Amino acid sequence: MDREPEKPQDSLFDVAVMAAIPHPLTYRFPPSLSISPGQRVLVPLANRKATGVVLGPTSRLAPGIEVRDALGAIDPEPALSSELVRLGLWISDYYFAPPGEVFRAMLPLRQATRRARHACLTEEGRQKLQELAASLLEESRKSQDAALLAYLDRRPGASLGILQRKFPSAYPRALDQKWVTVEEVKKERTRRQVLAVRLAGPVPEHPPWLTPVAKRIIEALEQQGPAEDHRPLLEAARAQLAHLRKLNQAGLIELREATPALPLEGRRRGGDSALPSGDAEAPQLTPAQATVLSELFPRVDSGEFSVVLLHGVTGSGKTEVYLHLIARCLERGRSALMLVPEIALTPAMQSLFYSRFGEQIALLHSGLTEKERDDAWWRVRRNEAKVVLGTRSAVFAPLANLGAVIVDEEHDSSYKQDETPRYHGRDVAVVRAQFAGAVALLGSATPSLESYWNGREGKYHLVKLEERIGGRKLAAVEVVDMRQEFRETHTQVPLSRKLKAEIEAQIRASAQTMLLLNRRGYSWFLLCRSCGETQRCVNCSVSLTYHRREHRLTCHYCGYSTAVPSLCPACGSEYLHYVGEGTEKIEQKFAELFPGARVARLDRDVARRRGEFLRVLSDFREGKIDILVGTQLIAKGHDFPGVTLVGVVSADIGLGLPDFRAAERTFQLVTQVAGRAGRGDAPGRVLVQTFYPDHYAIRLAAEQNFDGFFSKEMAFRRMMHYPPITALANVVAQHEKLERAAQVAKEMGEFFNRVEGQYPGIKILGPGPAPLAKVERRYRIQYLLKSASRSTLHALLKQLAHHCTQSGLQPREVMIDVDPVTLM
Ligand SMILES: [Zn+2]
Ligand SMILES: [Zn+2]
């Protein structure tokens, strides 16, 4: 059954290696291996093994480039479709991210790794090998030393056990002579598959060349029928996997990846014991929803790309529009993708999706275990799940024949990834829809300025839902001027008399209240009243926040935490004072202020304890909690019909930040949290406490006047040359040593001076310290690049990236952030 050896015709392929390398590398693959774009492969990189994604055959090889042999394929079939390979290359180009790192982000698959010690050739070892190979003495050329070195040259990273067994005398000598180094490297393991096996057709007369093993396999299949799991079959036939593969190649049997019995991800993760079956009736559509859908359906049916922005006020039934659009895609035999900012925190959304689409759903988000994510991902890849609901990285879900990409709460900044590749999930969703010929539907009650601008300019098709469903009114919002409160009471307290009285009335009426304070922890920081020092993070230029539960000071940027000192570390004074209120303190204060009321808290600290988070959510929904205190997490898409009062304890925290999106964020947050009030039958009220009652972001959010805010904010962006009027990029030189960061910034500055003239209309601001001048031990020096023309900006950044590589700057020393959502 062994075939005639074919004439070796090695093929060269470009591979995006999962490492910080700015361009693909070329490898040689044996002709026996069938390789296609999108396939994951194992390749040598320096003296280790690395995973890569095949991009395509190499068209032209630069002379003098040494091509190494690839080590093999990881999956039998491409993990990524050509459409997703194209998307990855687009991201790499647009966001200036190494292609391998983009594909790493796109393939959230398990890389079961196990620490192992491997041997590699040193430079001396390589020289010795050449010396021995060129030797005139045959005994040198054929020595065990030469054999060992040649072996390691062919197989970098061979295991120590093999070397010891194969070369018992040469191995200790090679170590001694430092021809070989031993290092601890990660060994990547391929996925363990379960294969389904069946006969390709009847085998009437067993071919004479069948080996006894092959005969046993075929006989077993003839007797017992197709096998869902190859392992018992192998046992029965006393065969190896390789035998199956040979029979498969010979066309006698068929192998495919089996469908393991999978748990529904949401069943356990969502905390719902009994999920509905997937045939729940959709509620009656309102005329406004029907109108929106009548705009969307022809777009799905046409198979042409378009972008629709759905601006719908809070409680206007956007989710029902999404569900109908997805159902339409399925009817047309297409798949659908829906992104949400925080899926793990919205179990209600999960249940709703399961109730409509049942087992056709796959969830993809970071709250899953590796195994769950792996299973869900392959279920999608195998076309068994045609609807994906997930967070940012689910935009890469391997769905085929995509009909619609939906981005809910499209304004949410969590769609932007804050590490390489720094892509924006919403913008990538639009490009993905473009490559797939699908509809991109962006939905929000407070669209980003970028998207709304595109809607106004006609680049996106703008549709609206202007009324709440069921004829419910938007909650009435009242602004409480905290300056006046201070003048009249002469005390600085977190609660105005007005808000306090309203909460008391709520408790008497057994109605629920939600309070927003966008600052977690107990106190903002610890201040010494003697010398004025605050306790700062050792890694970042920020104050540490006091967390009472752990009784520790914690950094919200890098996670550093330290014990609370009893004396000031700077001057030894004991007059340490906790300044400001966080959610933890407000929760405690309220429990004292409103005895008998049931008070709970929701913020990232609670969310970390998953069980507690889900319990608070369900208790609040069931009316077992009177007052819920929380950060912006409580503003995110929750639907609590019992809430009739929403209080914003302070709307000011975000306004003072040195960031051009400060007003936009404040407007969005206040509007969104106000939207949580009055979603049930009783009308809702909202009180917003602020020291800046005249600020347009506060005033227009109180009026829930989106168009008014848009015009006002656009005037500011236009004047200051900020997005969406201008394309923006943030370029940061960063290093643990301030001198090195300054040197990198200087290098970039000289480059900008040289080339600025070639890029008319571009504005380069800087260098200056970033608003957070030090984060995670790294000093940061910033340039801000602005251009009316996106292509001009891209061309300049491309030249900059090239220049940085040429002049030896390390990728981690230069951070390029295209379309930044924050300049902090
Ligand atoms: Zn002090
Ligand atoms: Zn820190």
mmCIF file with all atom_site columns, C-alpha atoms and ligand atoms in Angstrom, residues 528 530-531 533 568 570-571 573, ligand 1:
data_model
loop_
_atom_site.group_PDB
_atom_site.id
_atom_site.type_symbol
_atom_site.label_atom_id
_atom_site.label_alt_id
_atom_site.label_comp_id
_atom_site.label_asym_id
_atom_site.label_entity_id
_atom_site.label_seq_id
_atom_site.pdbx_PDB_ins_code
_atom_site.Cartn_x
_atom_site.Cartn_y
_atom_site.Cartn_z
_atom_site.occupancy
_atom_site.B_iso_or_equiv
_atom_site.pdbx_formal_charge
_atom_site.auth_seq_id
_atom_site.auth_comp_id
_atom_site.auth_asym_id
_atom_site.auth_atom_id
_atom_site.pdbx_PDB_model_num
ATOM   1 C  CA . CYS A 1 528 ? -1.369 62.251 54.490 1.00 0.00 ? 528 CYS A CA 1
ATOM   2 C  CA . SER A 1 530 ? 0.759  66.257 57.482 1.00 0.00 ? 530 SER A CA 1
ATOM   3 C  CA . CYS A 1 531 ? 2.855  66.230 54.312 1.00 0.00 ? 531 CYS A CA 1
ATOM   4 C  CA . GLU A 1 533 ? 1.616  62.753 50.103 1.00 0.00 ? 533 GLU A CA 1
ATOM   5 C  CA . CYS A 1 568 ? 2.746  57.843 56.386 1.00 0.00 ? 568 CYS A CA 1
ATOM   6 C  CA . ALA A 1 570 ? 6.974  59.709 53.630 1.00 0.00 ? 570 ALA A CA 1
ATOM   7 C  CA . CYS A 1 571 ? 6.899  61.592 56.945 1.00 0.00 ? 571 CYS A CA 1
ATOM   8 C  CA . SER A 1 573 ? 2.764  60.995 60.534 1.00 0.00 ? 573 SER A CA 1
HETATM 9 ZN ZN . ZN  B 2 .   ? 3.146  62.318 55.379 1.00 0.00 ? 1   ZN  B ZN 1
#
